[in-house]
Amino acid sequence: MITPGETIGILGGGQLGRMLAMAAAQLGYRAHVYAPEADSIAAEVCGDFTCAGWYDGEALAKFAKACAVVTYEFENVPVPPLAALGATAVLPGLNALEIAQDRVSEKRFAEKLGGCPAKWAQIDGPGDLDVALDSVGTPGILKTCRDGYDGKGQWRIASPADFKALDLPAKPLVYEALVDFACEFSVILVRGADGDVRFWDSAENVHKGGILARSTVPGSALVLAQLGEARDLAANTAEALDYVGVLTLEFFATGQGPVFNEMAPRVHNSGHWTIEGAVTSQFENHIRAICGLPLGDTSLAAKQVDMRNVIGDAAEDWAAILGDPANHLHLYGKAAVRPGRKMGHVTRLTL
Ligand code: AMP
């Protein structure tokens, strides 16, 4: 067990790291962020910050020595250099990180456990295009296997002509059938070091331009009807990986049941509502899990919870948002406003 007062290392310096560090502080831990960017919004709320590159073995080793446990808030941290962390435990384990970094391995992993992704085909070079198109058909979505997030590295394909006209990046790609879904939802669970698994209520998620816009809890009757199957896949994934911490799986709710989209081995944007809307937030339970503490209650703390992301220049409306006393505003302290950038979120409870 890692006791309050010890230091938790966080790889990655974004808003998830910031909210994890705040939860760690609440439980009396120190947090130490490691990130390559000097303007880390997580480091602003931490006692210690190492600003160094992912391939700087010396800095990673020194960071690990200062931490009782290391976690990550960003799933694109390169895995091989993390060997420099030595004996310091990394939780969730690197097996989860490796699988989630690659869309093909995450689909294969989910399929092995009985999950159903959209029909897909791997594209390792121009020679694979025709086969992929024949087996998946159109419409579809072409995605880079690695490093994509918030709709980046994705191309919608309406017809075979679109597919052939694309100037494809020289990277491994995956081509997926476009799923005709009624809505999107996510399953977020926490698994403790002792194997104890708890789920939060599943939010129904609305995306705009590939970016999460809104999460509402509880989800619709359709989401609730598909939850059993989706939760089984999430729990089996956690079990198979001997996972410790918060794990998220994203699904499309369809007439044929839940279609697996992707997994994130971390706290998730669609779980930000848990800060005010659940008895224990995803951030607090992640810290509890990786420190070997008992998990907190994940029950809903209100009849309904709505979380809306504050994206781009919507952050300028902060005063108006605060003008409604029912709003809980979270701003992440990002200096530069850019279109599509997540600047914060607003949560409202219906008691
Ligand atoms: P992703 O990065 O895979 O989570 O994709 C971002 C968003 O694009 C998803 O949340 C969906 O709204 C949409 N999307 C991704 N893949 C598909 C698909 N196969 N069919 C329909 N919509 C998709």
XYZ file of C-alpha atoms and ligand atoms in Angstrom:
374
model
C 0.000 0.000 0.000
C 1.249 3.479 -0.818
C 0.472 5.735 2.095
C -0.618 9.372 2.047
C 2.440 11.600 2.028
C 4.181 9.504 -0.644
C 4.633 10.707 -4.224
C 2.589 9.615 -7.233
C 4.242 10.077 -10.622
C 2.061 11.100 -13.558
C 3.278 10.686 -17.145
C 1.668 13.393 -19.251
C 0.869 16.975 -18.392
C -2.674 17.632 -19.652
C -6.063 18.151 -18.005
C -6.462 14.524 -16.978
C -3.140 14.713 -15.138
C -4.250 17.972 -13.554
C -7.476 16.430 -12.217
C -5.595 13.282 -11.057
C -3.080 15.447 -9.186
C -5.917 17.359 -7.506
C -7.502 14.065 -6.386
C -4.114 12.845 -5.147
C -3.672 16.049 -3.137
C -7.103 15.583 -1.561
C -5.910 12.221 -0.211
C -2.673 13.701 1.099
C -0.341 12.503 -1.679
C 2.223 14.557 -3.533
C 2.145 14.448 -7.313
C 5.102 14.669 -9.676
C 4.346 15.270 -13.334
C 6.653 14.177 -16.160
C 5.924 15.818 -19.503
C 7.854 17.097 -22.490
C 5.934 20.396 -22.697
C 7.141 23.241 -20.477
C 3.624 24.730 -20.201
C 2.068 21.687 -18.479
C -1.322 22.486 -16.957
C -0.947 19.423 -14.687
C 2.407 20.630 -13.350
C 0.735 23.856 -12.206
C -1.081 21.934 -9.455
C 1.803 19.564 -8.549
C 4.663 19.768 -6.094
C 7.201 18.513 -8.619
C 7.607 18.665 -12.367
C 10.140 17.041 -14.644
C 10.101 18.623 -18.076
C 11.910 16.147 -20.314
C 11.354 14.113 -23.449
C 9.848 10.631 -23.569
C 13.187 9.189 -24.738
C 15.296 10.773 -21.972
C 16.235 7.623 -20.008
C 18.212 9.503 -17.384
C 15.348 11.877 -16.579
C 12.842 9.000 -16.507
C 15.030 6.997 -14.101
C 15.448 9.986 -11.779
C 11.694 10.663 -11.902
C 10.904 7.016 -11.054
C 13.257 7.089 -8.049
C 11.297 10.024 -6.643
C 7.907 8.236 -7.011
C 6.270 5.399 -5.078
C 4.120 4.519 -8.116
C 3.821 5.904 -11.639
C 0.610 6.268 -13.646
C -0.170 7.860 -17.021
C -2.826 10.270 -18.196
C -2.040 10.045 -21.901
C -2.142 6.812 -23.873
C 0.372 7.793 -26.511
C 3.370 7.768 -24.152
C 5.944 5.630 -26.011
C 6.327 2.328 -24.175
C 9.958 1.164 -24.841
C 11.665 4.058 -22.985
C 9.535 3.352 -19.913
C 11.912 0.452 -19.160
C 14.074 3.233 -17.644
C 11.494 3.523 -14.833
C 13.153 0.395 -13.370
C 11.475 -1.272 -10.412
C 8.911 1.486 -9.750
C 5.445 0.070 -10.452
C 3.564 1.535 -13.428
C -0.204 1.232 -12.976
C -2.225 0.477 -15.044
C 0.395 -1.905 -16.482
C 2.216 -1.314 -19.734
C 0.343 -4.208 -21.379
C -2.830 -2.076 -21.347
C -0.958 0.938 -22.697
C 0.542 -1.074 -25.566
C -2.798 -2.533 -26.637
C -4.682 0.763 -26.449
C -2.047 2.571 -28.525
C -2.816 0.554 -31.587
C -6.322 0.317 -33.062
C -5.630 -3.074 -34.616
C -4.365 -4.641 -31.390
C -7.262 -3.207 -29.381
C -9.829 -4.572 -31.852
C -8.142 -8.007 -31.854
C -7.997 -7.981 -28.065
C -11.690 -7.093 -27.767
C -12.641 -9.733 -30.354
C -10.716 -12.411 -28.445
C -12.840 -11.575 -25.401
C -16.099 -11.765 -27.377
C -16.458 -8.051 -28.202
C -17.801 -6.899 -31.580
C -16.049 -3.983 -33.276
C -17.325 -2.591 -36.589
C -16.188 -4.631 -39.584
C -12.546 -3.629 -40.160
C -9.474 -4.232 -42.280
C -5.828 -3.445 -41.706
C -3.991 -1.345 -44.287
C -0.219 -1.545 -44.095
C 0.437 -0.165 -47.571
C -1.244 0.828 -50.858
C -1.433 -2.864 -51.854
C -4.008 -3.486 -49.076
C -6.484 -0.798 -50.203
C -8.548 -2.880 -52.646
C -8.850 -5.826 -50.292
C -9.927 -3.516 -47.466
C -12.515 -1.834 -49.658
C -13.864 -5.179 -50.891
C -14.176 -6.659 -47.432
C -15.548 -3.623 -45.571
C -17.356 -1.716 -48.351
C -18.536 1.906 -48.100
C -19.359 4.105 -46.279
C -16.472 3.787 -43.866
C -13.865 5.591 -41.819
C -10.167 5.347 -42.398
C -8.073 5.889 -39.270
C -4.387 5.930 -38.445
C -3.626 2.941 -36.214
C -1.644 5.048 -33.762
C -1.580 8.574 -32.352
C -5.113 9.556 -33.337
C -7.420 11.312 -30.889
C -10.454 13.606 -30.963
C -11.180 12.746 -34.609
C -7.615 13.557 -35.716
C -6.058 11.094 -38.158
C -9.486 10.075 -39.550
C -11.072 10.342 -42.993
C -14.707 9.634 -43.814
C -15.099 7.602 -46.991
C -18.448 7.854 -48.790
C -17.557 5.954 -51.953
C -14.690 3.920 -53.455
C -13.682 7.023 -55.444
C -12.996 8.966 -52.184
C -10.892 6.125 -50.978
C -8.722 6.052 -54.072
C -8.373 9.849 -54.267
C -6.881 10.111 -50.773
C -3.251 10.965 -50.385
C -2.686 8.358 -47.692
C -0.098 8.904 -44.988
C 2.703 6.314 -45.026
C 1.569 4.864 -41.711
C -0.357 1.737 -40.717
C -4.083 2.432 -41.112
C -7.318 0.693 -40.292
C -10.466 0.969 -42.390
C -13.755 0.515 -40.535
C -17.337 0.292 -41.677
C -19.353 3.368 -40.711
C -21.625 2.227 -37.893
C -25.237 3.301 -38.076
C -25.651 3.890 -34.355
C -28.499 5.260 -32.277
C -26.079 6.801 -29.769
C -22.647 6.457 -28.260
C -21.876 5.457 -24.693
C -18.933 4.538 -22.556
C -18.329 2.070 -19.759
C -15.957 3.314 -17.090
C -14.797 0.958 -14.362
C -12.195 0.942 -11.670
C -10.356 -2.213 -10.672
C -8.504 -2.308 -7.370
C -5.205 -4.060 -6.673
C -7.256 -6.856 -5.034
C -9.398 -7.384 -8.178
C -12.427 -5.493 -6.836
C -14.293 -4.029 -9.863
C -16.798 -1.150 -9.732
C -18.627 0.563 -12.556
C -19.917 4.090 -12.763
C -23.269 4.672 -14.451
C -22.751 4.844 -18.201
C -23.002 8.237 -19.821
C -24.664 8.683 -23.165
C -22.151 10.685 -25.198
C -22.729 13.145 -28.017
C -19.733 13.926 -30.233
C -19.393 16.878 -32.575
C -16.663 16.823 -35.201
C -15.117 13.730 -33.576
C -14.852 15.529 -30.197
C -16.943 14.711 -27.131
C -19.444 17.526 -26.694
C -21.750 16.219 -23.962
C -22.239 13.319 -21.564
C -25.563 12.641 -19.860
C -26.229 10.193 -17.043
C -28.237 8.024 -16.812
C -28.196 7.089 -20.473
C -31.344 6.296 -22.467
C -33.281 3.023 -22.210
C -31.325 1.795 -25.238
C -27.991 2.355 -23.466
C -29.291 0.673 -20.315
C -30.421 -2.324 -22.391
C -26.930 -2.749 -23.877
C -25.038 -2.177 -20.668
C -24.849 -5.787 -19.485
C -22.989 -6.946 -22.580
C -20.754 -3.868 -22.678
C -19.862 -4.173 -18.994
C -18.995 -7.858 -19.416
C -16.494 -6.944 -22.119
C -15.021 -4.161 -19.966
C -14.735 -6.406 -16.894
C -13.186 -9.230 -18.959
C -10.712 -6.764 -20.449
C -9.710 -5.551 -16.989
C -9.397 -9.113 -15.721
C -7.376 -10.320 -18.726
C -4.922 -7.430 -18.295
C -4.755 -7.789 -14.489
C -5.615 -4.121 -14.665
C -5.320 -1.696 -11.739
C -6.928 1.739 -12.046
C -9.685 3.310 -14.152
C -10.423 1.788 -17.565
C -12.798 3.121 -20.237
C -14.391 1.332 -23.175
C -16.367 3.277 -25.784
C -19.316 1.756 -27.637
C -21.898 2.524 -30.310
C -25.424 1.442 -29.339
C -26.970 -0.228 -32.400
C -29.958 -2.398 -33.231
C -27.564 -5.380 -33.160
C -26.198 -4.599 -29.689
C -23.142 -2.712 -28.478
C -20.397 -2.224 -31.069
C -16.972 -1.786 -29.474
C -15.156 1.349 -30.657
C -12.057 1.761 -28.535
C -10.554 1.515 -25.088
C -8.641 4.070 -23.056
C -6.470 2.755 -20.199
C -7.132 5.844 -18.107
C -9.663 8.248 -16.702
C -11.860 9.574 -19.483
C -13.529 12.781 -20.607
C -16.915 11.026 -20.538
C -16.350 10.446 -16.793
C -15.716 14.055 -15.789
C -19.302 14.224 -14.537
C -18.249 11.891 -11.672
C -16.435 14.755 -9.872
C -19.741 16.177 -8.623
C -22.163 13.548 -9.914
C -20.884 10.367 -8.259
C -20.148 9.562 -4.630
C -16.496 8.967 -5.620
C -15.022 10.447 -8.782
C -13.073 8.551 -11.425
C -9.981 10.572 -10.431
C -10.188 9.724 -6.739
C -10.822 6.037 -7.391
C -7.911 5.861 -9.833
C -5.609 7.232 -7.113
C -7.122 4.852 -4.539
C -6.636 1.872 -6.884
C -3.009 2.548 -7.818
C -2.142 3.192 -4.156
C -3.772 -0.068 -3.026
C -6.448 1.728 -0.963
C -10.058 0.518 -0.678
C -12.206 1.815 -3.557
C -14.899 4.427 -2.987
C -18.594 4.109 -3.825
C -19.256 4.774 -7.525
C -23.022 5.383 -7.160
C -24.749 8.290 -8.810
C -25.149 11.252 -6.417
C -28.055 12.866 -8.300
C -31.107 11.926 -10.387
C -29.429 13.177 -13.525
C -26.030 14.624 -14.392
C -25.076 16.594 -17.503
C -21.505 17.358 -18.481
C -20.723 19.643 -21.367
C -17.228 20.304 -22.673
C -16.111 23.913 -23.008
C -14.386 23.878 -26.375
C -12.333 26.609 -28.057
C -13.537 30.171 -27.542
C -16.601 28.989 -25.568
C -14.203 29.357 -22.604
C -14.618 33.124 -22.966
C -18.190 32.650 -21.685
C -16.939 31.650 -18.235
C -18.664 34.557 -16.489
C -22.035 33.709 -18.063
C -21.576 30.038 -17.156
C -20.883 31.015 -13.547
C -23.946 33.263 -13.651
C -26.075 30.128 -13.348
C -25.535 28.916 -9.779
C -26.318 25.311 -10.763
C -23.227 25.116 -12.985
C -19.944 23.634 -11.774
C -17.278 25.117 -14.020
C -13.883 23.474 -14.463
C -11.301 25.403 -16.486
C -8.037 23.659 -17.263
C -5.817 26.743 -17.332
C -4.779 26.359 -20.973
C -3.213 29.588 -22.157
C -3.898 29.297 -25.885
C -7.485 29.042 -27.152
C -7.729 27.042 -30.385
C -10.792 25.802 -32.268
C -11.577 22.257 -31.118
C -9.346 22.519 -28.024
C -10.867 21.281 -24.768
C -10.575 24.261 -22.415
C -12.774 22.989 -19.603
C -16.134 21.435 -18.774
C -19.373 22.314 -16.994
C -21.367 19.884 -14.885
C -24.978 20.252 -13.725
C -26.780 17.968 -11.335
C -30.526 17.426 -11.144
C -31.117 16.416 -7.539
P -12.572 7.569 -32.319
O -11.329 8.408 -32.334
O -12.375 6.220 -32.902
O -13.187 7.508 -30.945
O -13.640 8.341 -33.214
C -14.150 9.621 -32.861
C -15.633 9.676 -33.169
O -15.855 9.464 -34.581
C -16.472 8.600 -32.485
O -16.796 8.950 -31.168
C -17.688 8.562 -33.411
O -18.527 9.675 -33.202
C -17.054 8.700 -34.783
N -16.702 7.349 -35.300
C -15.525 6.726 -35.163
N -15.550 5.504 -35.749
C -16.773 5.333 -36.255
C -17.437 4.284 -36.980
N -16.797 3.146 -37.314
N -18.717 4.488 -37.346
C -19.370 5.629 -37.036
N -18.811 6.663 -36.373
C -17.531 6.529 -35.973
